PDB file of C-alpha atoms in Angstrom:
ATOM      1  CA  UNK A 702      59.391 113.702  99.211  1.00 92.00           C
ATOM      2  CA  UNK A 703      62.729 111.887  99.033  1.00 98.00           C
ATOM      3  CA  UNK A 704      65.873 113.970  99.471  1.00 98.00           C
ATOM      4  CA  UNK A 705      69.007 113.358  97.406  1.00 98.00           C
ATOM      5  CA  UNK A 706      72.470 114.879  97.678  1.00 98.00           C
ATOM      6  CA  UNK A 707      74.698 114.866  94.589  1.00 98.00           C
ATOM      7  CA  UNK A 708      78.392 115.694  94.737  1.00 97.00           C
ATOM      8  CA  UNK A 709      79.680 116.721  91.333  1.00 95.00           C
ATOM      9  CA  UNK A 710      76.260 118.028  90.291  1.00 96.00           C
ATOM     10  CA  UNK A 711      77.752 120.503  87.797  1.00 94.00           C
ATOM     11  CA  UNK A 712      79.407 117.674  85.831  1.00 94.00           C
ATOM     12  CA  UNK A 713      77.981 115.639  82.969  1.00 96.00           C
ATOM     13  CA  UNK A 714      76.592 112.817  85.117  1.00 97.00           C
ATOM     14  CA  UNK A 715      75.465 115.091  87.931  1.00 97.00           C
ATOM     15  CA  UNK A 716      73.340 117.182  85.600  1.00 97.00           C
ATOM     16  CA  UNK A 717      71.591 114.184  84.022  1.00 98.00           C
ATOM     17  CA  UNK A 718      71.084 112.550  87.420  1.00 98.00           C
ATOM     18  CA  UNK A 719      69.589 115.727  88.895  1.00 98.00           C
ATOM     19  CA  UNK A 720      67.129 115.920  85.992  1.00 98.00           C
ATOM     20  CA  UNK A 721      66.141 112.281  86.510  1.00 98.00           C
ATOM     21  CA  UNK A 722      65.606 112.732  90.252  1.00 98.00           C
ATOM     22  CA  UNK A 723      63.594 115.929  89.733  1.00 98.00           C
ATOM     23  CA  UNK A 724      61.360 114.047  87.293  1.00 98.00           C
ATOM     24  CA  UNK A 725      60.732 111.493  90.063  1.00 98.00           C
ATOM     25  CA  UNK A 726      59.745 114.141  92.592  1.00 98.00           C
ATOM     26  CA  UNK A 727      62.941 114.291  94.631  1.00 98.00           C
ATOM     27  CA  UNK A 728      64.180 117.294  96.553  1.00 98.00           C
ATOM     28  CA  UNK A 729      67.687 117.656  95.087  1.00 98.00           C
ATOM     29  CA  UNK A 730      70.685 119.294  96.753  1.00 98.00           C
ATOM     30  CA  UNK A 731      73.934 119.670  94.852  1.00 97.00           C
ATOM     31  CA  UNK A 732      77.312 120.052  96.522  1.00 97.00           C
ATOM     32  CA  UNK A 733      79.591 122.602  94.879  1.00 94.00           C
ATOM     33  CA  UNK A 734      83.080 123.801  95.721  1.00 85.00           C
ATOM     34  CA  UNK A 735      83.871 127.454  96.206  1.00 76.00           C
ATOM     35  CA  UNK A 736      86.009 127.758  93.096  1.00 67.00           C
ATOM     36  CA  UNK A 737      86.606 130.523  90.601  1.00 50.00           C
ATOM     37  CA  UNK A 738      86.331 127.974  87.785  1.00 59.00           C
ATOM     38  CA  UNK A 739      82.918 126.603  88.843  1.00 62.00           C
ATOM     39  CA  UNK A 740      80.594 126.425  85.870  1.00 79.00           C
ATOM     40  CA  UNK A 741      76.832 125.974  85.990  1.00 90.00           C
ATOM     41  CA  UNK A 742      76.231 125.658  82.244  1.00 90.00           C
ATOM     42  CA  UNK A 743      75.012 122.048  82.426  1.00 93.00           C
ATOM     43  CA  UNK A 744      72.447 122.760  85.143  1.00 95.00           C
ATOM     44  CA  UNK A 745      71.390 126.278  84.104  1.00 93.00           C
ATOM     45  CA  UNK A 746      68.043 125.124  82.668  1.00 94.00           C
ATOM     46  CA  UNK A 747      66.891 123.625  85.987  1.00 96.00           C
ATOM     47  CA  UNK A 748      69.064 125.465  88.547  1.00 95.00           C
ATOM     48  CA  UNK A 749      66.026 127.162  90.101  1.00 96.00           C
ATOM     49  CA  UNK A 750      64.556 123.722  90.959  1.00 97.00           C
ATOM     50  CA  UNK A 751      67.490 122.539  93.087  1.00 98.00           C
ATOM     51  CA  UNK A 752      69.438 123.712  96.114  1.00 97.00           C
ATOM     52  CA  UNK A 753      73.192 124.282  95.834  1.00 96.00           C
ATOM     53  CA  UNK A 754      75.361 124.058  98.946  1.00 96.00           C
ATOM     54  CA  UNK A 755      79.075 124.690  99.357  1.00 94.00           C
ATOM     55  CA  UNK A 756      81.327 121.948 100.724  1.00 96.00           C
ATOM     56  CA  UNK A 757      84.543 120.235  99.699  1.00 94.00           C
ATOM     57  CA  UNK A 758      85.643 116.604  99.469  1.00 95.00           C
ATOM     58  CA  UNK A 759      88.945 117.611 101.067  1.00 93.00           C
ATOM     59  CA  UNK A 760      87.233 119.193 104.097  1.00 95.00           C
ATOM     60  CA  UNK A 761      85.731 116.594 106.438  1.00 95.00           C
ATOM     61  CA  UNK A 762      83.956 119.170 108.615  1.00 97.00           C
ATOM     62  CA  UNK A 763      82.171 120.746 105.644  1.00 97.00           C
ATOM     63  CA  UNK A 764      80.862 117.315 104.598  1.00 98.00           C
ATOM     64  CA  UNK A 765      79.593 116.507 108.090  1.00 98.00           C
ATOM     65  CA  UNK A 766      77.819 119.874 108.303  1.00 98.00           C
ATOM     66  CA  UNK A 767      76.298 119.461 104.832  1.00 98.00           C
ATOM     67  CA  UNK A 768      74.909 115.988 105.568  1.00 98.00           C
ATOM     68  CA  UNK A 769      73.631 117.136 108.951  1.00 98.00           C
ATOM     69  CA  UNK A 770      71.796 120.056 107.337  1.00 98.00           C
ATOM     70  CA  UNK A 771      70.369 118.132 104.374  1.00 98.00           C
ATOM     71  CA  UNK A 772      69.704 114.717 106.000  1.00 98.00           C
ATOM     72  CA  UNK A 773      69.531 113.024 102.584  1.00 98.00           C
ATOM     73  CA  UNK A 774      67.861 109.692 101.868  1.00 98.00           C
ATOM     74  CA  UNK A 775      70.272 109.102  98.974  1.00 98.00           C
ATOM     75  CA  UNK A 776      73.845 110.278  98.425  1.00 98.00           C
ATOM     76  CA  UNK A 777      75.429 110.125  94.973  1.00 98.00           C
ATOM     77  CA  UNK A 778      79.195 110.695  95.090  1.00 98.00           C
ATOM     78  CA  UNK A 779      80.040 111.740  91.539  1.00 97.00           C
ATOM     79  CA  UNK A 780      82.686 114.356  92.376  1.00 92.00           C
ATOM     80  CA  UNK A 781      86.273 113.451  91.469  1.00 86.00           C
ATOM     81  CA  UNK A 782      89.309 114.659  89.608  1.00 81.00           C
ATOM     82  CA  UNK A 783      87.996 112.758  86.626  1.00 70.00           C
ATOM     83  CA  UNK A 784      90.162 113.550  83.596  1.00 70.00           C
ATOM     84  CA  UNK A 785      92.645 110.677  83.190  1.00 75.00           C
ATOM     85  CA  UNK A 786      95.497 112.596  81.446  1.00 74.00           C
ATOM     86  CA  UNK A 787      95.482 115.263  84.181  1.00 81.00           C
ATOM     87  CA  UNK A 788      95.933 112.532  86.788  1.00 84.00           C
ATOM     88  CA  UNK A 789      99.485 112.090  85.456  1.00 84.00           C
ATOM     89  CA  UNK A 790     100.381 115.745  86.043  1.00 86.00           C
ATOM     90  CA  UNK A 791      98.483 116.006  89.364  1.00 92.00           C
ATOM     91  CA  UNK A 792      98.678 112.501  90.861  1.00 92.00           C
ATOM     92  CA  UNK A 793      98.591 113.562  94.518  1.00 92.00           C
ATOM     93  CA  UNK A 794      95.574 115.842  94.087  1.00 91.00           C
ATOM     94  CA  UNK A 795      93.863 113.063  92.136  1.00 92.00           C
ATOM     95  CA  UNK A 796      94.410 110.698  95.060  1.00 94.00           C
ATOM     96  CA  UNK A 797      93.078 113.208  97.574  1.00 94.00           C
ATOM     97  CA  UNK A 798      89.841 113.895  95.686  1.00 94.00           C
ATOM     98  CA  UNK A 799      89.173 110.594  93.950  1.00 95.00           C
ATOM     99  CA  UNK A 800      90.321 108.226  96.731  1.00 96.00           C
ATOM    100  CA  UNK A 801      90.397 109.903 100.140  1.00 97.00           C
ATOM    101  CA  UNK A 802      87.406 112.083  99.252  1.00 97.00           C
ATOM    102  CA  UNK A 803      85.251 108.943  99.092  1.00 98.00           C
ATOM    103  CA  UNK A 804      86.354 107.950 102.598  1.00 98.00           C
ATOM    104  CA  UNK A 805      85.457 111.385 103.930  1.00 98.00           C
ATOM    105  CA  UNK A 806      81.950 111.241 102.467  1.00 98.00           C
ATOM    106  CA  UNK A 807      81.402 107.708 103.814  1.00 98.00           C
ATOM    107  CA  UNK A 808      82.700 108.660 107.240  1.00 98.00           C
ATOM    108  CA  UNK A 809      80.433 111.724 107.329  1.00 98.00           C
ATOM    109  CA  UNK A 810      77.488 109.514 106.312  1.00 98.00           C
ATOM    110  CA  UNK A 811      78.341 106.960 109.024  1.00 98.00           C
ATOM    111  CA  UNK A 812      78.390 109.715 111.637  1.00 97.00           C
ATOM    112  CA  UNK A 813      75.353 111.741 110.521  1.00 98.00           C
ATOM    113  CA  UNK A 814      72.917 109.708 108.383  1.00 98.00           C
ATOM    114  CA  UNK A 815      73.853 105.994 108.465  1.00 98.00           C
ATOM    115  CA  UNK A 816      70.453 104.946 107.089  1.00 98.00           C
ATOM    116  CA  UNK A 817      70.983 106.809 103.813  1.00 98.00           C
ATOM    117  CA  UNK A 818      71.710 104.929 100.581  1.00 98.00           C
ATOM    118  CA  UNK A 819      75.119 105.741  99.073  1.00 98.00           C
ATOM    119  CA  UNK A 820      76.305 105.510  95.467  1.00 98.00           C
ATOM    120  CA  UNK A 821      79.997 105.603  94.559  1.00 98.00           C
ATOM    121  CA  UNK A 822      81.013 106.349  90.973  1.00 98.00           C
ATOM    122  CA  UNK A 823      83.547 103.635  90.188  1.00 98.00           C
ATOM    123  CA  UNK A 824      85.139 103.410  86.746  1.00 96.00           C
ATOM    124  CA  UNK A 825      86.112 100.942  84.043  1.00 94.00           C
ATOM    125  CA  UNK A 826      89.579 102.566  84.208  1.00 92.00           C
ATOM    126  CA  UNK A 827      90.075 100.375  87.291  1.00 96.00           C
ATOM    127  CA  UNK A 828      90.406  97.382  84.945  1.00 95.00           C
ATOM    128  CA  UNK A 829      93.211  99.106  82.990  1.00 91.00           C
ATOM    129  CA  UNK A 830      95.419  96.371  81.553  1.00 91.00           C
ATOM    130  CA  UNK A 831      92.502  93.984  81.403  1.00 90.00           C
ATOM    131  CA  UNK A 832      92.957  90.451  82.731  1.00 92.00           C
ATOM    132  CA  UNK A 833      89.815  89.090  81.048  1.00 94.00           C
ATOM    133  CA  UNK A 834      87.361  90.216  78.384  1.00 93.00           C
ATOM    134  CA  UNK A 835      84.601  91.181  78.813  1.00 96.00           C
ATOM    135  CA  UNK A 836      85.028  92.669  82.274  1.00 96.00           C
ATOM    136  CA  UNK A 837      82.540  91.797  85.029  1.00 98.00           C
ATOM    137  CA  UNK A 838      82.091  92.642  88.708  1.00 98.00           C
ATOM    138  CA  UNK A 839      84.622  89.920  89.610  1.00 97.00           C
ATOM    139  CA  UNK A 840      87.354  90.792  87.073  1.00 98.00           C
ATOM    140  CA  UNK A 841      90.585  91.725  88.916  1.00 97.00           C
ATOM    141  CA  UNK A 842      91.642  95.368  88.710  1.00 97.00           C
ATOM    142  CA  UNK A 843      94.901  96.423  87.028  1.00 96.00           C
ATOM    143  CA  UNK A 844      94.728 100.234  86.789  1.00 95.00           C
ATOM    144  CA  UNK A 845      97.077 102.026  84.381  1.00 91.00           C
ATOM    145  CA  UNK A 846      96.847 105.637  85.574  1.00 91.00           C
ATOM    146  CA  UNK A 847      96.833 107.547  88.889  1.00 91.00           C
ATOM    147  CA  UNK A 848      93.122 108.117  88.238  1.00 93.00           C
ATOM    148  CA  UNK A 849      92.477 104.384  87.871  1.00 94.00           C
ATOM    149  CA  UNK A 850      94.467 103.618  91.040  1.00 95.00           C
ATOM    150  CA  UNK A 851      92.524 106.248  93.006  1.00 96.00           C
ATOM    151  CA  UNK A 852      89.223 104.841  91.738  1.00 97.00           C
ATOM    152  CA  UNK A 853      90.232 101.347  92.946  1.00 98.00           C
ATOM    153  CA  UNK A 854      90.743 102.796  96.426  1.00 98.00           C
ATOM    154  CA  UNK A 855      87.361 104.552  96.268  1.00 98.00           C
ATOM    155  CA  UNK A 856      85.720 101.325  95.156  1.00 98.00           C
ATOM    156  CA  UNK A 857      87.174  99.138  97.875  1.00 98.00           C
ATOM    157  CA  UNK A 858      86.654 101.662 100.678  1.00 98.00           C
ATOM    158  CA  UNK A 859      82.973 101.649  99.692  1.00 98.00           C
ATOM    159  CA  UNK A 860      82.886  97.840  99.917  1.00 98.00           C
ATOM    160  CA  UNK A 861      84.743  98.061 103.240  1.00 98.00           C
ATOM    161  CA  UNK A 862      82.277 100.506 104.796  1.00 98.00           C
ATOM    162  CA  UNK A 863      79.360  98.411 103.553  1.00 98.00           C
ATOM    163  CA  UNK A 864      80.733  95.243 105.132  1.00 98.00           C
ATOM    164  CA  UNK A 865      82.185  96.826 108.290  1.00 98.00           C
ATOM    165  CA  UNK A 866      79.388  99.213 109.260  1.00 98.00           C
ATOM    166  CA  UNK A 867      76.385  97.672 107.486  1.00 97.00           C
ATOM    167  CA  UNK A 868      75.874 100.803 105.403  1.00 98.00           C
ATOM    168  CA  UNK A 869      73.833 100.711 102.200  1.00 98.00           C
ATOM    169  CA  UNK A 870      76.758 101.567  99.940  1.00 98.00           C
ATOM    170  CA  UNK A 871      76.927 100.641  96.247  1.00 98.00           C
ATOM    171  CA  UNK A 872      79.548 101.110  93.552  1.00 98.00           C
ATOM    172  CA  UNK A 873      78.605 101.427  89.908  1.00 98.00           C
ATOM    173  CA  UNK A 874      81.520 100.373  87.705  1.00 98.00           C
ATOM    174  CA  UNK A 875      80.593 102.581  84.792  1.00 97.00           C
ATOM    175  CA  UNK A 876      82.236 102.154  81.424  1.00 96.00           C
ATOM    176  CA  UNK A 877      82.772 105.188  79.203  1.00 94.00           C
ATOM    177  CA  UNK A 878      79.590 107.227  78.911  1.00 97.00           C
ATOM    178  CA  UNK A 879      79.322 110.365  76.857  1.00 97.00           C
ATOM    179  CA  UNK A 880      76.797 113.014  75.872  1.00 98.00           C
ATOM    180  CA  UNK A 881      76.494 116.500  74.395  1.00 97.00           C
ATOM    181  CA  UNK A 882      77.325 117.715  77.936  1.00 96.00           C
ATOM    182  CA  UNK A 883      80.750 116.034  77.981  1.00 95.00           C
ATOM    183  CA  UNK A 884      83.698 118.366  78.621  1.00 91.00           C
ATOM    184  CA  UNK A 885      85.826 119.258  75.595  1.00 91.00           C
ATOM    185  CA  UNK A 886      88.937 117.806  77.247  1.00 87.00           C
ATOM    186  CA  UNK A 887      87.518 114.292  76.727  1.00 91.00           C
ATOM    187  CA  UNK A 888      88.358 112.618  73.420  1.00 93.00           C
ATOM    188  CA  UNK A 889      84.742 112.081  72.321  1.00 97.00           C
ATOM    189  CA  UNK A 890      83.733 115.724  72.737  1.00 97.00           C
ATOM    190  CA  UNK A 891      87.094 116.869  71.382  1.00 96.00           C
ATOM    191  CA  UNK A 892      86.180 114.971  68.224  1.00 98.00           C
ATOM    192  CA  UNK A 893      82.577 116.180  67.864  1.00 98.00           C
ATOM    193  CA  UNK A 894      83.493 119.797  68.609  1.00 97.00           C
ATOM    194  CA  UNK A 895      86.252 119.636  65.973  1.00 97.00           C
ATOM    195  CA  UNK A 896      83.917 118.020  63.431  1.00 98.00           C
ATOM    196  CA  UNK A 897      81.459 120.893  63.850  1.00 97.00           C
ATOM    197  CA  UNK A 898      84.206 123.510  63.508  1.00 97.00           C
ATOM    198  CA  UNK A 899      85.772 121.794  60.489  1.00 97.00           C
ATOM    199  CA  UNK A 900      82.381 121.496  58.811  1.00 97.00           C
ATOM    200  CA  UNK A 901      81.734 125.204  59.381  1.00 96.00           C
ATOM    201  CA  UNK A 902      85.228 126.189  58.211  1.00 95.00           C
ATOM    202  CA  UNK A 903      86.634 127.522  61.497  1.00 95.00           C
ATOM    203  CA  UNK A 904      89.128 124.676  62.073  1.00 95.00           C
ATOM    204  CA  UNK A 905      91.425 122.924  59.598  1.00 96.00           C
ATOM    205  CA  UNK A 906      92.633 119.749  61.332  1.00 96.00           C
ATOM    206  CA  UNK A 907      92.172 117.546  64.397  1.00 96.00           C
ATOM    207  CA  UNK A 908      95.248 116.306  66.295  1.00 95.00           C
ATOM    208  CA  UNK A 909      94.761 112.893  67.907  1.00 94.00           C
ATOM    209  CA  UNK A 910      96.674 110.180  69.777  1.00 90.00           C
ATOM    210  CA  UNK A 911      96.017 106.431  69.627  1.00 89.00           C
ATOM    211  CA  UNK A 912      93.165 105.747  67.198  1.00 92.00           C
ATOM    212  CA  UNK A 913      93.166 102.011  67.896  1.00 90.00           C
ATOM    213  CA  UNK A 914      92.228 102.236  71.592  1.00 88.00           C
ATOM    214  CA  UNK A 915      88.831 100.588  72.077  1.00 89.00           C
ATOM    215  CA  UNK A 916      86.119 101.572  74.514  1.00 91.00           C
ATOM    216  CA  UNK A 917      82.634 100.495  75.523  1.00 94.00           C
ATOM    217  CA  UNK A 918      80.799 103.795  74.966  1.00 96.00           C
ATOM    218  CA  UNK A 919      77.257 104.520  76.138  1.00 98.00           C
ATOM    219  CA  UNK A 920      74.980 107.508  76.770  1.00 98.00           C
ATOM    220  CA  UNK A 921      75.302 109.246  80.147  1.00 98.00           C
ATOM    221  CA  UNK A 922      71.537 109.717  80.396  1.00 98.00           C
ATOM    222  CA  UNK A 923      71.105 105.930  80.309  1.00 98.00           C
ATOM    223  CA  UNK A 924      73.831 105.369  82.895  1.00 98.00           C
ATOM    224  CA  UNK A 925      72.451 107.692  85.587  1.00 98.00           C
ATOM    225  CA  UNK A 926      69.255 105.638  85.458  1.00 98.00           C
ATOM    226  CA  UNK A 927      71.341 102.633  86.528  1.00 98.00           C
ATOM    227  CA  UNK A 928      72.749 104.650  89.456  1.00 98.00           C
ATOM    228  CA  UNK A 929      69.252 105.413  90.694  1.00 98.00           C
ATOM    229  CA  UNK A 930      68.121 101.800  90.271  1.00 98.00           C
ATOM    230  CA  UNK A 931      71.032 100.564  92.425  1.00 98.00           C
ATOM    231  CA  UNK A 932      69.822 102.632  95.371  1.00 98.00           C
ATOM    232  CA  UNK A 933      66.247 101.321  95.069  1.00 98.00           C
ATOM    233  CA  UNK A 934      67.230  97.700  95.726  1.00 98.00           C
ATOM    234  CA  UNK A 935      66.696  95.787  98.983  1.00 98.00           C
ATOM    235  CA  UNK A 936      70.407  95.014  99.260  1.00 98.00           C
ATOM    236  CA  UNK A 937      73.466  97.072  98.395  1.00 98.00           C
ATOM    237  CA  UNK A 938      75.741  95.595  95.723  1.00 98.00           C
ATOM    238  CA  UNK A 939      78.167  96.566  92.967  1.00 98.00           C
ATOM    239  CA  UNK A 940      77.312  96.557  89.270  1.00 98.00           C
ATOM    240  CA  UNK A 941      79.062  96.910  85.928  1.00 98.00           C
ATOM    241  CA  UNK A 942      77.177  99.396  83.744  1.00 98.00           C
ATOM    242  CA  UNK A 943      78.113  99.090  80.068  1.00 98.00           C
ATOM    243  CA  UNK A 944      76.685  98.437  76.605  1.00 97.00           C
ATOM    244  CA  UNK A 945      78.572  95.182  75.993  1.00 97.00           C
ATOM    245  CA  UNK A 946      79.888  96.572  72.690  1.00 96.00           C
ATOM    246  CA  UNK A 947      83.327  97.980  71.943  1.00 94.00           C
ATOM    247  CA  UNK A 948      84.353 100.530  69.328  1.00 96.00           C
ATOM    248  CA  UNK A 949      87.686 102.093  68.440  1.00 95.00           C
ATOM    249  CA  UNK A 950      88.482 105.806  68.514  1.00 95.00           C
ATOM    250  CA  UNK A 951      88.909 105.427  64.743  1.00 97.00           C
ATOM    251  CA  UNK A 952      85.294 104.213  64.404  1.00 98.00           C
ATOM    252  CA  UNK A 953      84.093 107.177  66.471  1.00 98.00           C
ATOM    253  CA  UNK A 954      85.942 109.514  64.097  1.00 98.00           C
ATOM    254  CA  UNK A 955      84.566 107.751  61.049  1.00 98.00           C
ATOM    255  CA  UNK A 956      80.918 108.078  62.163  1.00 98.00           C
ATOM    256  CA  UNK A 957      81.315 111.666  63.388  1.00 98.00           C
ATOM    257  CA  UNK A 958      82.909 112.975  60.193  1.00 98.00           C
ATOM    258  CA  UNK A 959      80.619 110.934  57.917  1.00 98.00           C
ATOM    259  CA  UNK A 960      77.595 112.461  59.676  1.00 98.00           C
ATOM    260  CA  UNK A 961      78.535 115.840  58.170  1.00 98.00           C
ATOM    261  CA  UNK A 962      79.626 114.376  54.829  1.00 98.00           C
ATOM    262  CA  UNK A 963      83.394 114.354  55.459  1.00 98.00           C
ATOM    263  CA  UNK A 964      86.175 111.734  55.514  1.00 97.00           C
ATOM    264  CA  UNK A 965      88.107 111.762  58.811  1.00 97.00           C
ATOM    265  CA  UNK A 966      91.361 110.740  57.085  1.00 96.00           C
ATOM    266  CA  UNK A 967      91.456 114.121  55.350  1.00 97.00           C
ATOM    267  CA  UNK A 968      91.578 116.040  58.639  1.00 97.00           C
ATOM    268  CA  UNK A 969      93.059 113.879  61.430  1.00 96.00           C
ATOM    269  CA  UNK A 970      96.757 114.235  62.312  1.00 94.00           C
ATOM    270  CA  UNK A 971      98.452 111.825  64.738  1.00 92.00           C
ATOM    271  CA  UNK A 972     100.306 113.752  67.456  1.00 88.00           C
ATOM    272  CA  UNK A 973     102.593 111.863  69.940  1.00 82.00           C
ATOM    273  CA  UNK A 974     101.691 114.459  72.593  1.00 80.00           C
ATOM    274  CA  UNK A 975      98.315 112.765  72.994  1.00 76.00           C
ATOM    275  CA  UNK A 976      99.668 109.243  73.599  1.00 71.00           C
ATOM    276  CA  UNK A 977      99.249 108.177  77.257  1.00 64.00           C
ATOM    277  CA  UNK A 978     102.341 107.020  79.244  1.00 63.00           C
ATOM    278  CA  UNK A 979     100.514 103.721  79.864  1.00 60.00           C
ATOM    279  CA  UNK A 980      97.665 103.071  77.455  1.00 59.00           C
ATOM    280  CA  UNK A 981      94.471 101.177  78.196  1.00 63.00           C
ATOM    281  CA  UNK A 982      93.932  99.354  74.909  1.00 71.00           C
ATOM    282  CA  UNK A 983      90.575  97.624  75.328  1.00 81.00           C
ATOM    283  CA  UNK A 984      87.639  98.069  77.677  1.00 88.00           C
ATOM    284  CA  UNK A 985      84.488  95.991  77.208  1.00 94.00           C
ATOM    285  CA  UNK A 986      81.927  95.545  79.971  1.00 97.00           C
ATOM    286  CA  UNK A 987      79.457  92.754  80.626  1.00 98.00           C
ATOM    287  CA  UNK A 988      76.279  94.380  82.034  1.00 98.00           C
ATOM    288  CA  UNK A 989      74.436  91.060  82.537  1.00 98.00           C
ATOM    289  CA  UNK A 990      74.094  91.512  86.308  1.00 98.00           C
ATOM    290  CA  UNK A 991      72.707  95.059  85.987  1.00 98.00           C
ATOM    291  CA  UNK A 992      70.251  93.893  83.336  1.00 98.00           C
ATOM    292  CA  UNK A 993      69.091  90.884  85.366  1.00 98.00           C
ATOM    293  CA  UNK A 994      68.940  92.403  88.854  1.00 98.00           C
ATOM    294  CA  UNK A 995      68.148  96.046  88.128  1.00 98.00           C
ATOM    295  CA  UNK A 996      66.105  95.603  84.964  1.00 98.00           C
ATOM    296  CA  UNK A 997      68.378  98.159  83.304  1.00 98.00           C
ATOM    297  CA  UNK A 998      68.882  98.468  79.561  1.00 97.00           C
ATOM    298  CA  UNK A 999      70.838 101.073  77.565  1.00 97.00           C
ATOM    299  CA  UNK A1000      68.511 102.809  75.102  1.00 97.00           C
ATOM    300  CA  UNK A1001      70.814 104.993  72.985  1.00 98.00           C
ATOM    301  CA  UNK A1002      73.018 103.206  70.419  1.00 97.00           C
ATOM    302  CA  UNK A1003      76.656 104.077  69.727  1.00 98.00           C
ATOM    303  CA  UNK A1004      75.800 105.621  66.354  1.00 98.00           C
ATOM    304  CA  UNK A1005      72.969 107.674  67.896  1.00 98.00           C
ATOM    305  CA  UNK A1006      75.314 108.888  70.626  1.00 98.00           C
ATOM    306  CA  UNK A1007      77.972 110.062  68.170  1.00 98.00           C
ATOM    307  CA  UNK A1008      75.533 111.835  65.864  1.00 98.00           C
ATOM    308  CA  UNK A1009      73.689 113.500  68.772  1.00 98.00           C
ATOM    309  CA  UNK A1010      76.990 114.907  70.021  1.00 98.00           C
ATOM    310  CA  UNK A1011      77.924 116.191  66.559  1.00 98.00           C
ATOM    311  CA  UNK A1012      74.496 117.801  66.080  1.00 98.00           C
ATOM    312  CA  UNK A1013      74.725 119.490  69.496  1.00 97.00           C
ATOM    313  CA  UNK A1014      78.160 120.906  68.679  1.00 97.00           C
ATOM    314  CA  UNK A1015      76.929 122.175  65.315  1.00 97.00           C
ATOM    315  CA  UNK A1016      74.087 123.920  67.171  1.00 96.00           C
ATOM    316  CA  UNK A1017      76.550 125.453  69.642  1.00 95.00           C
ATOM    317  CA  UNK A1018      78.751 126.749  66.865  1.00 94.00           C
ATOM    318  CA  UNK A1019      75.722 128.376  65.304  1.00 92.00           C
ATOM    319  CA  UNK A1020      74.783 130.075  68.568  1.00 88.00           C
ATOM    320  CA  UNK A1021      71.852 127.854  69.537  1.00 85.00           C
ATOM    321  CA  UNK A1022      71.111 126.843  73.140  1.00 83.00           C
ATOM    322  CA  UNK A1023      71.893 123.174  73.849  1.00 85.00           C
ATOM    323  CA  UNK A1024      70.305 121.322  76.797  1.00 84.00           C
ATOM    324  CA  UNK A1025      70.346 117.779  75.342  1.00 82.00           C
TER     325      UNK A1025
END
């Protein structure tokens, strides 16, 4: 039985990845922080099938002890301070978790279990003010937020440890991926939650920022499959994971509201408070390498993603249990 360790297991990606690994017969350990705000909602339906262990990306000793105890075959580093707007108000903490935290996990792996396969969650936010479209594995980075800058560090320290210590260390440069498990602070879930509330009469309007920003949006359940595939290869490498399609925030709104028979223009109010200090206008990934080398394909379309999220939020508002 293969053993996997997932940092960030209580997050959107961690929960889908844990489900995937369980379905493949893995013994799954999730790393959690001792925090009063820790929430296990996303993993509640399979929590009894996994082991949860306390450690912290900011505490090197706790990581060494965790890896020594678990001796994982695969390590998926999904933990980060991952909400871009918050990275502006907490830039130092973002750097500690999202940049230096990666180094601490890699160093612990090098010391304790150097034969393990390591996955680092890189981000399309590293491309920022894009220098070419679509973006590939060789597109130069130009991050436009403290989060994006920290992710660039995490990406290159992974490459550095791979080349310096011959570790099996991969980075997946994942473009935006959403799901019914997305946190409500993210724009996609903010939209679908509001659509459900507006439809049911408990909310009157939705305040938004830049509706013309464009993103390459996919389904998180598809993207964790790419993570797993990267660690099954003979050689460690980095891959862009994306749909190859781009859609505006406006289009997301249009589909979400239309799904419940409403026109978004009747409810959306533009609020300058939600405009980023430095906006990322267009992200569009080219997943050709992942498709060719990993045999990966996204299965859920943009329209299916949006409507699934709206349906899940309608169910939540009506008191139904959502595990999608």
